[in-house]
């Protein structure tokens, strides 16, 4: 990847081709003024290209003289190769930092290829595979039925004895045999090693065109991927919000909604409509008919899985928190209203517990944990924080309610990660002047989870927020003030926001984030202590989930959300639920492995665990009441406090 060097800071960072200079500066912790969110309207993020070149960056905010001197706006200039840029004094928020801080390591984000490398290379056939056969045409001396001919050919050519035939396959056989000049392709389905079933018939040899769909059903977002099974490649993806959001943003609200009148049928229709429309869109993008899909592989939390299948989740909500099922039968896609051929099948990943679902089982496999000897901590951060600890020999897990703060809920100006959401924040030490970036570089409308963590950690490390989550009394009045909701920090003035109103962070917002991070760390602590180990024994930490993909490790650690371990022990895996669902779609072996993993997990119910409440209370400080757990954060705080005393 290209390297961007900032002077006079003497800091370098690697970024992908096409990355904006302003975002590169944010990644490298180089302070640059930016109040418009990166849409080019404020003109404050001026930079001078001294070596190398960038694409774009010119603006009416720059004078002709500045353009001649290679000035660009960092929010508009795209990196095309190695480049050195100077940050002029007027682009600094407050005083310029000392030079020579070196290079900052970026989070390690595993690609799909890297995830595949963590899993054994050996693969079996997909859960539903294709077999082509040639049939002898009937004549007056041999007028046996088409089905008899197909059964014999499958037995002779593919050793598929006693195969059962669905009525859909039988109905399709006569036309397919004659259209294909007596060559047909059977869709063979072997659920859990049972008697093979023929679910569909194609005319001719269609074994080189075989497709499946992997689905991640999240509480907030649904994502699908169309897979070409011959190569194993993903050929199209699509995503959108789960339409069940209209019946509640969290799983508890939806469980309640499903218990009323026709609520279960309505919620099932909303999610199947979401999945179905996405599949049709993805198939259109891939240029294939939806009828070519042979099967769906679905991963979702326990409530989402129940709702998809039309199974009541009523008892998940109340003690003793017993779901209706933890493993699920195959079901015809048509029975759920999903697109496909008459014989297209759907399988859902097992859900080990009420609050530990198939999305986590899929993530465990995608991370390669069932094959590693390393003691691995797997954390999927969202409204619920699902946490798994273990390796190939054993697994313990828990789920803790972190609340909606990570998704912008319960925050005065919080919002989901969509256009206009502030996703990255840096705060200048001393002046507390902020620099922000928004999703799609749109004018700021609010702040999403990753931006919230950035902002609170920045204010904490700058000394503007104390360990109790309160604004300090000596914070500059230009940014910390009394507001309608108590003390607040001015992040974006109304003149620069997309709403015309000030975007602020309140003490109540900080408290909500503190509670959320405390729940995550307490859950981790309980699992580690339950197996009589220490945090230092953890050899790898896998952060999963779409939200986790965008977290800044240094800031997450500074707040005390995850253990303070060497940076090279952390990897970010993104949407591990979808990655796992893809593996199941490609391989019957992996699907069977998922069932075994679900069975080997020991689930720790935190609602009746006294140690969890004790650990939670201890974690409701920044970073923690036991400061020895976070020596690096404490050292950083001490250094900044010393600098503050000098100035």
Coordinates of C-alpha atoms in Angstrom, one line a residue:
X1 CA 0.0 0.0 0.0
X2 CA 1.1 3.6 -0.6
X3 CA 2.9 5.4 2.3
X4 CA 1.9 8.9 3.3
X5 CA 4.4 10.9 5.2
X6 CA 3.4 14.0 7.1
X7 CA 5.9 16.8 7.9
X8 CA 7.0 18.4 10.1
X9 CA 5.5 15.6 12.3
X10 CA 7.8 12.9 10.8
X11 CA 4.9 10.4 10.9
X12 CA 4.2 7.9 8.2
X13 CA 1.2 5.6 7.6
X14 CA 0.2 3.1 5.0
X15 CA -3.2 3.5 3.4
X16 CA -5.0 1.9 0.4
X17 CA -4.9 3.6 -3.0
X18 CA -7.8 6.1 -3.2
X19 CA -7.8 7.0 0.5
X20 CA -8.2 10.7 1.3
X21 CA -5.3 12.6 2.8
X22 CA -7.5 13.8 5.6
X23 CA -8.4 10.3 6.6
X24 CA -4.7 9.2 6.4
X25 CA -3.9 12.1 8.8
X26 CA -6.6 10.9 11.2
X27 CA -5.2 7.3 11.0
X28 CA -1.7 8.6 11.8
X29 CA -3.0 10.9 14.6
X30 CA -1.7 14.0 12.8
X31 CA -3.9 16.9 14.0
X32 CA -5.6 18.7 11.1
X33 CA -8.5 21.1 11.3
X34 CA -11.7 19.8 9.8
X35 CA -15.2 20.9 10.9
X36 CA -17.4 20.1 7.9
X37 CA -17.0 16.3 8.1
X38 CA -14.8 16.1 5.0
X39 CA -17.2 17.5 2.3
X40 CA -14.9 20.3 1.3
X41 CA -17.0 23.2 2.5
X42 CA -15.0 24.5 5.4
X43 CA -11.6 24.6 3.6
X44 CA -9.7 24.1 6.8
X45 CA -7.8 20.9 6.0
X46 CA -5.2 22.5 3.7
X47 CA -2.1 20.5 3.0
X48 CA 1.0 21.0 0.7
X49 CA 2.1 18.1 -1.5
X50 CA 5.9 18.2 -1.4
X51 CA 6.8 14.9 -3.0
X52 CA 4.7 12.4 -4.9
X53 CA 1.3 13.2 -6.3
X54 CA -2.4 12.9 -5.4
X55 CA -5.5 12.9 -7.4
X56 CA -8.0 15.8 -6.9
X57 CA -7.9 18.1 -4.0
X58 CA -8.4 21.5 -5.8
X59 CA -11.2 23.7 -4.6
X60 CA -12.6 27.2 -4.8
X61 CA -11.5 27.4 -1.1
X62 CA -7.9 27.6 -2.4
X63 CA -6.4 30.7 -4.0
X64 CA -4.6 30.5 -7.3
X65 CA -1.4 31.2 -5.5
X66 CA -2.0 28.3 -3.1
X67 CA -2.8 25.9 -6.0
X68 CA 0.5 26.9 -7.7
X69 CA 2.3 26.0 -4.4
X70 CA 0.7 22.5 -4.5
X71 CA -1.9 23.2 -1.8
X72 CA -4.8 20.7 -1.7
X73 CA -7.7 20.1 0.6
X74 CA -7.0 16.9 2.4
X75 CA -10.7 15.8 2.4
X76 CA -10.7 15.8 -1.4
X77 CA -7.2 14.7 -2.4
X78 CA -6.9 10.9 -3.0
X79 CA -3.7 9.0 -2.5
X80 CA -2.4 7.4 -5.7
X81 CA 1.2 6.4 -4.5
X82 CA 3.8 7.3 -1.9
X83 CA 3.5 10.9 -1.0
X84 CA 4.9 13.5 1.4
X85 CA 2.7 16.3 2.5
X86 CA 3.3 19.3 4.8
X87 CA 0.7 20.5 7.3
X88 CA 0.9 24.3 7.4
X89 CA 0.3 26.1 10.7
X90 CA -3.0 27.5 9.6
X91 CA -4.4 23.9 9.2
X92 CA -3.5 23.0 12.8
X93 CA -6.1 22.9 15.5
X94 CA -4.2 24.8 18.1
X95 CA -0.4 24.5 18.5
X96 CA 1.6 22.1 16.3
X97 CA 2.7 18.9 18.0
X98 CA 6.3 17.9 18.6
X99 CA 8.0 16.1 15.7
X100 CA 9.4 12.6 15.6
X101 CA 6.6 10.4 17.0
X102 CA 7.4 7.7 14.5
X103 CA 4.9 5.6 12.6
X104 CA 1.6 4.3 13.9
X105 CA 0.5 0.7 13.4
X106 CA -2.9 0.2 11.9
X107 CA -5.3 -2.4 13.0
X108 CA -4.9 -5.7 11.3
X109 CA -8.1 -6.4 9.3
X110 CA -8.3 -9.9 8.0
X111 CA -9.5 -10.3 4.4
X112 CA -11.7 -13.1 3.3
X113 CA -8.6 -14.8 1.9
X114 CA -6.8 -14.5 5.3
X115 CA -9.8 -15.9 7.1
X116 CA -9.9 -18.9 4.7
X117 CA -6.3 -19.5 5.4
X118 CA -7.2 -20.1 9.1
X119 CA -9.5 -23.0 8.2
X120 CA -8.2 -26.4 6.9
X121 CA -8.1 -26.5 3.2
X122 CA -9.9 -29.8 2.8
X123 CA -13.5 -29.3 1.7
X124 CA -16.4 -31.6 1.0
X125 CA -19.2 -31.0 -1.5
X126 CA -21.7 -28.4 -0.7
X127 CA -24.7 -29.4 1.3
X128 CA -26.7 -29.6 -1.9
X129 CA -24.7 -30.6 -4.9
X130 CA -25.2 -31.4 -8.6
X131 CA -24.7 -34.7 -10.5
X132 CA -25.2 -35.0 -14.2
X133 CA -26.2 -38.3 -15.8
X134 CA -27.1 -39.6 -19.3
X135 CA -30.3 -41.6 -19.6
X136 CA -31.1 -44.1 -22.3
X137 CA -34.2 -42.9 -24.2
X138 CA -37.2 -45.1 -24.0
X139 CA -38.5 -47.1 -27.0
X140 CA -41.2 -49.8 -27.6
X141 CA -38.9 -52.5 -26.2
X142 CA -37.9 -50.5 -23.1
X143 CA -40.6 -48.1 -21.9
X144 CA -39.6 -47.9 -18.3
X145 CA -40.5 -44.7 -16.6
X146 CA -38.3 -41.6 -16.7
X147 CA -37.9 -41.9 -12.9
X148 CA -36.8 -45.5 -13.1
X149 CA -34.2 -44.5 -15.7
X150 CA -32.9 -41.7 -13.6
X151 CA -32.7 -43.8 -10.4
X152 CA -30.7 -46.5 -12.3
X153 CA -28.3 -43.9 -13.8
X154 CA -27.6 -42.2 -10.5
X155 CA -26.9 -45.6 -8.9
X156 CA -24.6 -46.7 -11.7
X157 CA -22.7 -43.4 -12.3
X158 CA -22.6 -41.9 -8.9
X159 CA -23.4 -44.7 -6.4
X160 CA -26.5 -42.9 -5.2
X161 CA -28.5 -45.9 -4.1
X162 CA -32.1 -45.6 -2.8
X163 CA -32.2 -41.9 -3.4
X164 CA -35.6 -40.3 -2.6
X165 CA -37.2 -37.9 -5.0
X166 CA -39.2 -34.8 -4.1
X167 CA -42.4 -34.2 -6.0
X168 CA -40.9 -31.1 -7.5
X169 CA -38.1 -33.2 -9.0
X170 CA -40.5 -35.7 -10.4
X171 CA -42.6 -33.0 -12.0
X172 CA -39.6 -31.4 -13.6
X173 CA -38.1 -34.7 -14.9
X174 CA -40.1 -35.4 -18.1
X175 CA -39.5 -32.0 -19.7
X176 CA -35.9 -31.8 -18.6
X177 CA -35.0 -35.2 -20.0
X178 CA -36.3 -34.4 -23.4
X179 CA -35.1 -30.8 -23.5
X180 CA -31.6 -32.0 -22.5
X181 CA -31.6 -34.8 -25.1
X182 CA -31.7 -37.4 -22.2
X183 CA -28.9 -35.7 -20.3
X184 CA -30.1 -34.2 -17.0
X185 CA -28.6 -32.8 -13.8
X186 CA -29.9 -33.9 -10.4
X187 CA -29.8 -31.6 -7.4
X188 CA -28.7 -34.0 -4.6
X189 CA -29.4 -33.1 -1.0
X190 CA -27.9 -35.2 1.9
X191 CA -29.0 -33.6 5.2
X192 CA -26.9 -34.9 8.1
X193 CA -25.7 -37.9 6.2
X194 CA -29.3 -39.2 5.7
X195 CA -30.7 -40.8 2.6
X196 CA -29.9 -38.7 -0.5
X197 CA -32.8 -36.7 -1.8
X198 CA -33.2 -35.4 -5.3
X199 CA -34.7 -31.9 -4.9
X200 CA -34.6 -30.7 -8.5
X201 CA -33.8 -31.6 -12.1
X202 CA -32.1 -29.4 -14.8
X203 CA -32.1 -30.1 -18.5
X204 CA -28.6 -31.0 -19.8
X205 CA -25.4 -30.8 -17.8
X206 CA -25.6 -27.8 -15.5
X207 CA -22.9 -28.8 -13.1
X208 CA -20.7 -25.9 -14.1
X209 CA -23.3 -23.4 -13.0
X210 CA -24.1 -23.9 -9.3
X211 CA -25.0 -21.1 -7.0
X212 CA -25.9 -20.7 -3.3
X213 CA -26.7 -17.7 -1.1
X214 CA -25.1 -16.9 2.3
X215 CA -27.2 -14.7 4.6
X216 CA -26.3 -12.8 7.7
X217 CA -29.5 -11.7 9.5
X218 CA -28.5 -9.0 11.9
X219 CA -30.9 -7.2 14.2
X220 CA -30.0 -3.9 12.4
X221 CA -28.7 -5.0 9.0
X222 CA -29.2 -7.9 6.6
X223 CA -26.4 -8.9 4.2
X224 CA -26.4 -11.5 1.5
X225 CA -23.7 -12.9 -0.7
X226 CA -24.2 -15.0 -3.9
X227 CA -21.6 -17.7 -4.2
X228 CA -20.5 -19.5 -7.4
X229 CA -20.0 -22.9 -5.9
X230 CA -17.7 -24.4 -8.6
X231 CA -15.0 -21.8 -7.9
X232 CA -16.2 -20.9 -4.4
X233 CA -16.1 -17.2 -5.4
X234 CA -18.5 -14.5 -4.1
X235 CA -19.9 -13.0 -7.2
X236 CA -22.4 -10.4 -5.8
X237 CA -23.4 -9.0 -2.4
X238 CA -26.2 -6.7 -1.2
X239 CA -27.2 -5.2 2.2
X240 CA -29.9 -3.1 3.7
X241 CA -31.5 -2.4 7.1
X242 CA -33.6 -5.2 8.5
X243 CA -37.2 -4.1 7.9
X244 CA -38.1 -5.5 11.3
X245 CA -36.7 -2.2 12.7
X246 CA -40.2 -0.8 12.1
X247 CA -41.3 -3.1 15.0
X248 CA -38.5 -2.2 17.3
X249 CA -34.7 -1.6 17.2
X250 CA -33.7 -4.3 19.6
X251 CA -34.5 -8.0 20.0
X252 CA -36.4 -7.6 23.2
X253 CA -38.9 -5.2 21.6
X254 CA -39.3 -7.6 18.7
X255 CA -39.9 -10.6 21.0
X256 CA -42.7 -8.6 22.6
X257 CA -44.1 -7.5 19.2
X258 CA -44.0 -11.2 18.0
X259 CA -46.2 -12.1 21.0
X260 CA -49.1 -9.8 20.0
X261 CA -51.9 -10.9 17.6
X262 CA -50.3 -11.5 14.2
X263 CA -47.0 -10.1 15.3
X264 CA -45.0 -13.3 14.6
X265 CA -46.3 -13.5 11.0
X266 CA -45.6 -9.8 10.4
X267 CA -42.0 -10.0 11.7
X268 CA -41.4 -13.1 9.6
X269 CA -42.7 -11.4 6.5
X270 CA -40.6 -8.3 7.1
X271 CA -37.4 -10.2 7.4
X272 CA -38.1 -12.6 4.5
X273 CA -39.1 -9.6 2.3
X274 CA -35.7 -8.0 3.2
X275 CA -33.8 -11.1 2.4
X276 CA -35.8 -11.9 -0.8
X277 CA -35.4 -8.4 -2.2
X278 CA -31.6 -8.4 -1.5
X279 CA -31.2 -11.8 -3.2
X280 CA -33.1 -10.7 -6.3
X281 CA -30.9 -7.6 -6.4
X282 CA -27.7 -9.5 -6.0
X283 CA -28.7 -12.1 -8.6
X284 CA -29.5 -9.3 -11.0
X285 CA -26.1 -7.8 -10.4
X286 CA -24.5 -11.2 -10.9
X287 CA -26.5 -11.8 -14.1
X288 CA -28.0 -15.1 -12.9
X289 CA -31.7 -16.2 -12.5
X290 CA -32.8 -16.7 -8.9
X291 CA -34.0 -20.2 -10.0
X292 CA -30.4 -21.2 -10.2
X293 CA -29.9 -21.0 -6.5
X294 CA -29.9 -24.4 -4.9
X295 CA -29.6 -23.5 -1.2
X296 CA -29.4 -20.8 1.4
X297 CA -27.0 -20.8 4.4
X298 CA -28.3 -18.5 7.1
X299 CA -26.6 -17.2 10.2
X300 CA -28.3 -15.0 12.8
X301 CA -28.8 -14.6 16.5
X302 CA -31.3 -16.8 18.2
X303 CA -34.2 -14.4 18.1
X304 CA -33.6 -13.5 14.4
X305 CA -33.4 -17.2 13.5
X306 CA -36.7 -18.0 15.3
X307 CA -38.4 -15.1 13.6
X308 CA -37.2 -16.1 10.1
X309 CA -38.5 -19.6 10.5
X310 CA -41.8 -18.4 12.1
X311 CA -41.0 -20.0 15.5
X312 CA -42.2 -18.1 18.5
X313 CA -39.3 -16.5 20.5
X314 CA -41.6 -15.7 23.4
X315 CA -39.7 -17.8 26.0
X316 CA -36.3 -16.4 25.2
X317 CA -37.1 -13.2 27.0
X318 CA -38.0 -14.6 30.4
X319 CA -36.3 -16.9 32.9
X320 CA -35.1 -19.6 32.4
X321 CA -34.6 -18.2 28.9
X322 CA -35.3 -21.4 26.9
X323 CA -35.5 -21.1 23.1
X324 CA -37.9 -23.3 21.2
X325 CA -35.0 -24.9 19.4
X326 CA -31.2 -24.7 19.2
X327 CA -30.9 -26.7 15.9
X328 CA -33.2 -26.3 13.0
X329 CA -34.4 -28.5 10.1
X330 CA -33.9 -27.7 6.5
X331 CA -36.9 -26.0 5.0
X332 CA -37.9 -25.2 1.4
X333 CA -37.2 -21.6 0.5
X334 CA -40.6 -21.4 -1.1
X335 CA -42.2 -22.1 2.2
X336 CA -40.6 -19.0 3.6
X337 CA -41.4 -16.9 0.6
X338 CA -37.8 -16.7 -0.5
X339 CA -36.8 -16.7 -4.2
X340 CA -35.4 -19.8 -5.8
X341 CA -36.4 -23.0 -7.6
X342 CA -39.2 -25.2 -6.1
X343 CA -36.5 -27.4 -4.5
X344 CA -34.3 -24.7 -3.2
X345 CA -33.5 -25.4 0.5
X346 CA -32.7 -23.2 3.5
X347 CA -30.5 -24.2 6.5
X348 CA -30.0 -22.0 9.6
X349 CA -26.8 -22.3 11.7
X350 CA -27.3 -23.8 15.2
X351 CA -27.9 -21.4 18.1
X352 CA -26.3 -22.7 21.3
X353 CA -28.3 -20.5 23.8
X354 CA -31.0 -17.9 24.0
X355 CA -28.5 -15.1 23.8
X356 CA -25.8 -16.8 21.8
X357 CA -26.8 -17.4 18.3
X358 CA -25.8 -18.9 15.0
X359 CA -24.0 -15.7 14.0
X360 CA -21.5 -16.3 16.7
X361 CA -21.1 -20.0 15.8
X362 CA -20.4 -18.8 12.2
X363 CA -17.9 -16.2 13.5
X364 CA -16.1 -18.8 15.6
X365 CA -15.5 -20.9 12.5
X366 CA -14.7 -18.0 10.3
X367 CA -12.0 -17.0 12.8
X368 CA -10.5 -20.5 12.7
X369 CA -10.8 -21.1 16.4
X370 CA -11.9 -24.8 16.2
X371 CA -8.5 -25.6 14.6
X372 CA -6.1 -23.5 16.7
X373 CA -4.2 -24.2 19.8
X374 CA -4.0 -20.5 20.7
X375 CA -6.0 -19.3 23.6
X376 CA -8.3 -17.0 21.6
X377 CA -10.8 -14.4 22.8
X378 CA -13.6 -13.7 20.3
X379 CA -15.7 -10.5 20.8
X380 CA -18.6 -9.4 18.7
X381 CA -19.6 -5.9 19.7
X382 CA -23.1 -4.6 19.2
X383 CA -26.3 -4.0 21.2
X384 CA -25.4 -7.4 22.8
X385 CA -21.8 -8.2 23.3
X386 CA -21.2 -11.9 22.5
X387 CA -17.9 -13.1 23.9
X388 CA -16.2 -16.5 23.4
X389 CA -13.0 -17.8 24.9
X390 CA -11.1 -21.0 24.1
X391 CA -9.4 -23.0 21.3
X392 CA -9.9 -26.2 19.4
X393 CA -10.3 -28.2 22.7
X394 CA -12.8 -26.2 24.6
X395 CA -15.0 -23.1 24.4
X396 CA -16.8 -21.0 27.0
X397 CA -19.1 -18.1 26.0
X398 CA -21.4 -15.5 27.4
X399 CA -23.6 -12.6 26.2
X400 CA -23.9 -9.3 27.9
X401 CA -26.3 -6.5 27.2
X402 CA -24.2 -3.5 26.2
X403 CA -27.2 -1.4 25.3
X404 CA -27.7 0.6 22.1
X405 CA -24.8 3.1 22.6
X406 CA -22.5 1.4 20.2
X407 CA -25.1 1.9 17.5
X408 CA -25.9 5.5 18.4
X409 CA -28.9 4.7 20.6
X410 CA -29.3 6.5 23.9
X411 CA -27.0 9.2 22.7
X412 CA -28.4 12.7 22.4
X413 CA -27.1 13.2 18.9
X414 CA -26.4 9.5 18.2
X415 CA -27.2 7.9 14.9
X416 CA -26.5 4.7 13.0
X417 CA -23.5 4.4 10.7
X418 CA -25.0 6.1 7.7
X419 CA -24.2 9.1 5.5
X420 CA -23.5 12.2 7.7
X421 CA -22.6 10.2 10.8
X422 CA -19.4 11.4 12.5
X423 CA -17.2 8.2 12.5
X424 CA -13.8 9.6 13.4
X425 CA -12.8 12.3 15.8
X426 CA -9.5 13.8 17.0
X427 CA -9.3 16.4 19.8
X428 CA -6.4 18.8 20.0
X429 CA -4.8 18.6 23.4
X430 CA -5.0 21.9 25.3
X431 CA -7.5 23.8 23.2
X432 CA -9.9 20.8 22.8
X433 CA -10.7 21.8 19.3
X434 CA -12.1 18.8 17.4
X435 CA -11.4 17.5 13.9
X436 CA -14.0 15.1 12.5
X437 CA -14.7 12.9 9.5
X438 CA -18.2 11.7 8.5
X439 CA -19.4 8.8 6.5
X440 CA -19.5 9.6 2.8
X441 CA -17.9 13.0 3.7
X442 CA -21.4 14.4 4.1
X443 CA -22.2 17.3 6.4
X444 CA -22.4 16.1 10.0
X445 CA -25.8 15.0 11.2
X446 CA -24.9 13.1 14.4
X447 CA -22.4 10.7 15.8
X448 CA -22.2 6.9 15.4
X449 CA -20.6 4.3 17.6
X450 CA -17.0 4.5 16.4
X451 CA -17.1 8.3 16.5
X452 CA -18.5 8.2 20.0
X453 CA -15.7 6.0 21.2
X454 CA -13.1 8.2 19.5
X455 CA -14.5 11.3 21.0
X456 CA -14.9 10.1 24.6
X457 CA -11.4 8.5 24.6
X458 CA -9.9 11.7 23.1
X459 CA -11.5 13.9 25.8
X460 CA -10.5 11.4 28.5
X461 CA -6.9 11.3 27.4
X462 CA -6.8 15.1 27.0
X463 CA -8.0 15.5 30.6
X464 CA -11.4 17.0 29.8
X465 CA -13.3 14.0 31.0
X466 CA -12.3 12.4 34.4
X467 CA -12.3 8.7 35.4
X468 CA -16.0 9.0 36.5
X469 CA -17.1 10.2 33.1
X470 CA -17.6 13.8 34.2
X471 CA -16.3 16.9 32.4
X472 CA -13.5 18.5 34.4
X473 CA -14.0 22.0 35.8
X474 CA -10.9 23.5 34.1
X475 CA -11.9 22.4 30.6
X476 CA -11.9 25.4 28.1
X477 CA -15.3 27.1 28.1
X478 CA -15.1 27.5 24.3
X479 CA -16.0 23.7 24.0
X480 CA -17.2 22.5 27.4
X481 CA -20.3 24.4 28.6
X482 CA -23.6 24.1 30.4
X483 CA -26.4 23.0 28.1
X484 CA -30.0 22.1 28.2
X485 CA -29.0 18.6 29.3
X486 CA -26.3 19.5 31.7
X487 CA -22.6 19.8 31.0
X488 CA -21.8 19.2 27.3
X489 CA -19.0 19.3 24.8
X490 CA -19.5 21.2 21.5
X491 CA -18.5 18.9 18.7
X492 CA -20.0 20.7 15.7
X493 CA -21.5 24.2 15.8
X494 CA -24.9 24.6 14.1
X495 CA -23.3 26.6 11.3
X496 CA -21.3 23.6 10.2
X497 CA -23.8 20.8 10.8
X498 CA -26.3 19.4 8.4
X499 CA -29.1 20.0 10.8
X500 CA -28.4 23.6 11.6
X501 CA -28.2 22.7 15.2
X502 CA -25.2 22.2 17.5
X503 CA -24.0 18.6 17.7
X504 CA -22.9 18.0 21.3
X505 CA -21.7 15.3 23.7
X506 CA -23.4 15.3 27.1
X507 CA -22.3 13.7 30.4
X508 CA -25.3 11.4 30.1
X509 CA -23.9 10.2 26.7
X510 CA -20.5 9.5 28.3
X511 CA -22.2 7.6 31.1
X512 CA -24.1 5.4 28.6
X513 CA -20.9 4.6 26.8
X514 CA -19.2 3.8 30.1
X515 CA -21.9 1.3 31.0
X516 CA -21.7 -0.3 27.6
X517 CA -17.9 -0.7 27.7
X518 CA -18.1 -1.9 31.3
X519 CA -20.5 -4.7 30.3
X520 CA -18.1 -5.9 27.6
X521 CA -15.0 -5.9 29.8
X522 CA -16.9 -7.5 32.7
X523 CA -18.1 -10.3 30.4
X524 CA -14.5 -10.9 29.3
X525 CA -13.3 -10.9 32.9
X526 CA -15.9 -13.4 34.0
X527 CA -15.0 -15.9 31.2
X528 CA -11.2 -15.6 31.9
X529 CA -11.7 -16.1 35.6
X530 CA -14.1 -19.0 35.1
X531 CA -11.3 -21.0 33.5
X532 CA -8.8 -19.8 36.1
X533 CA -6.6 -17.9 33.7
X534 CA -5.3 -14.3 33.5
X535 CA -5.8 -11.7 30.8
X536 CA -2.1 -12.1 29.8
X537 CA -2.7 -15.7 28.9
X538 CA -4.9 -14.6 25.9
X539 CA -2.8 -15.2 22.8
X540 CA -5.2 -13.6 20.2
X541 CA -8.2 -11.3 20.4
X542 CA -10.6 -11.4 17.4
X543 CA -12.8 -8.4 17.2
X544 CA -15.8 -9.2 15.0
X545 CA -18.9 -7.4 13.6
X546 CA -19.3 -4.6 11.2
X547 CA -19.0 -2.1 14.0
X548 CA -15.9 -3.7 15.4
X549 CA -14.3 -3.3 11.9
X550 CA -14.0 0.4 12.4
X551 CA -12.9 0.6 16.0
X552 CA -9.6 2.3 16.9
X553 CA -7.8 -0.2 19.0
X554 CA -5.8 2.4 21.0
X555 CA -8.9 4.3 22.0
X556 CA -11.0 1.2 22.8
X557 CA -8.2 0.1 25.1
X558 CA -7.8 3.5 26.7
X559 CA -11.5 3.4 27.7
X560 CA -11.1 -0.1 29.2
X561 CA -13.4 -2.0 26.8
X562 CA -10.9 -4.7 26.0
X563 CA -7.8 -6.1 27.7
X564 CA -4.7 -4.1 27.3
X565 CA -2.5 -6.5 25.4
X566 CA 0.2 -6.1 22.7
X567 CA -1.4 -4.7 19.5
X568 CA -0.1 -7.6 17.4
X569 CA -2.4 -10.0 19.4
X570 CA -5.5 -8.2 18.0
X571 CA -7.1 -8.9 14.6
X572 CA -10.3 -7.4 13.2
X573 CA -12.4 -9.7 11.1
X574 CA -15.4 -7.6 10.0
X575 CA -18.7 -9.5 9.4
X576 CA -17.6 -12.9 10.6
X577 CA -21.2 -14.1 10.6
X578 CA -21.4 -13.7 6.8
X579 CA -17.9 -15.2 6.4
X580 CA -19.0 -18.3 8.3
X581 CA -22.3 -18.6 6.4
X582 CA -20.3 -18.6 3.2
X583 CA -18.2 -21.5 4.5
X584 CA -21.3 -23.5 5.3
X585 CA -22.8 -22.8 1.9
X586 CA -19.7 -24.2 0.2
X587 CA -19.1 -27.2 2.4
X588 CA -21.2 -29.9 4.0
X589 CA -18.2 -30.7 6.2
X590 CA -18.1 -27.1 7.5
X591 CA -21.8 -27.3 8.3
X592 CA -21.3 -30.4 10.3
X593 CA -18.4 -28.7 12.1
X594 CA -20.7 -25.8 13.1
X595 CA -23.1 -28.3 14.8
X596 CA -20.1 -29.8 16.7
X597 CA -18.9 -26.3 17.7
X598 CA -22.4 -25.4 19.0
X599 CA -22.4 -28.5 21.1
X600 CA -19.0 -28.0 22.7
X601 CA -19.7 -24.4 23.9
X602 CA -20.2 -24.0 27.6
X603 CA -22.5 -21.0 28.0
X604 CA -22.2 -18.9 31.1
X605 CA -25.5 -17.1 32.0
X606 CA -24.5 -13.7 33.3
X607 CA -27.9 -12.7 34.7
X608 CA -27.4 -15.1 37.6
X609 CA -23.7 -14.7 37.9
X610 CA -22.6 -12.7 41.0
X611 CA -19.1 -12.3 39.7
X612 CA -20.4 -10.4 36.7
X613 CA -22.1 -7.7 38.7
X614 CA -18.9 -7.2 40.7
X615 CA -16.8 -7.1 37.6
X616 CA -19.2 -4.7 36.0
X617 CA -19.1 -2.2 38.8
X618 CA -15.3 -2.3 38.8
X619 CA -15.3 -1.5 35.1
X620 CA -17.6 1.6 35.4
X621 CA -14.6 3.9 35.5
X622 CA -12.1 5.0 32.8
X623 CA -10.3 2.8 32.1
X624 CA -10.9 0.6 35.3
X625 CA -10.8 0.8 39.0
X626 CA -7.9 -1.6 39.0
X627 CA -5.4 0.7 37.2
X628 CA -2.7 -2.1 37.0
X629 CA -4.8 -3.7 34.3
X630 CA -4.1 -0.8 31.9
X631 CA -0.5 0.4 32.5
X632 CA 0.0 1.9 29.0
X633 CA -3.2 4.0 29.3
X634 CA -2.1 5.1 32.8
X635 CA 1.3 6.1 31.5
X636 CA -0.2 8.1 28.7
X637 CA -2.5 9.8 31.1
X638 CA 0.5 10.7 33.3
X639 CA 2.5 12.1 30.4
X640 CA -0.4 14.3 29.3
X641 CA -1.0 15.4 32.8
X642 CA 2.6 16.4 33.1
X643 CA 2.5 18.4 29.9
X644 CA -0.7 20.1 31.0
X645 CA 1.0 21.1 34.3
X646 CA 3.9 22.7 32.5
X647 CA 1.7 24.7 30.1

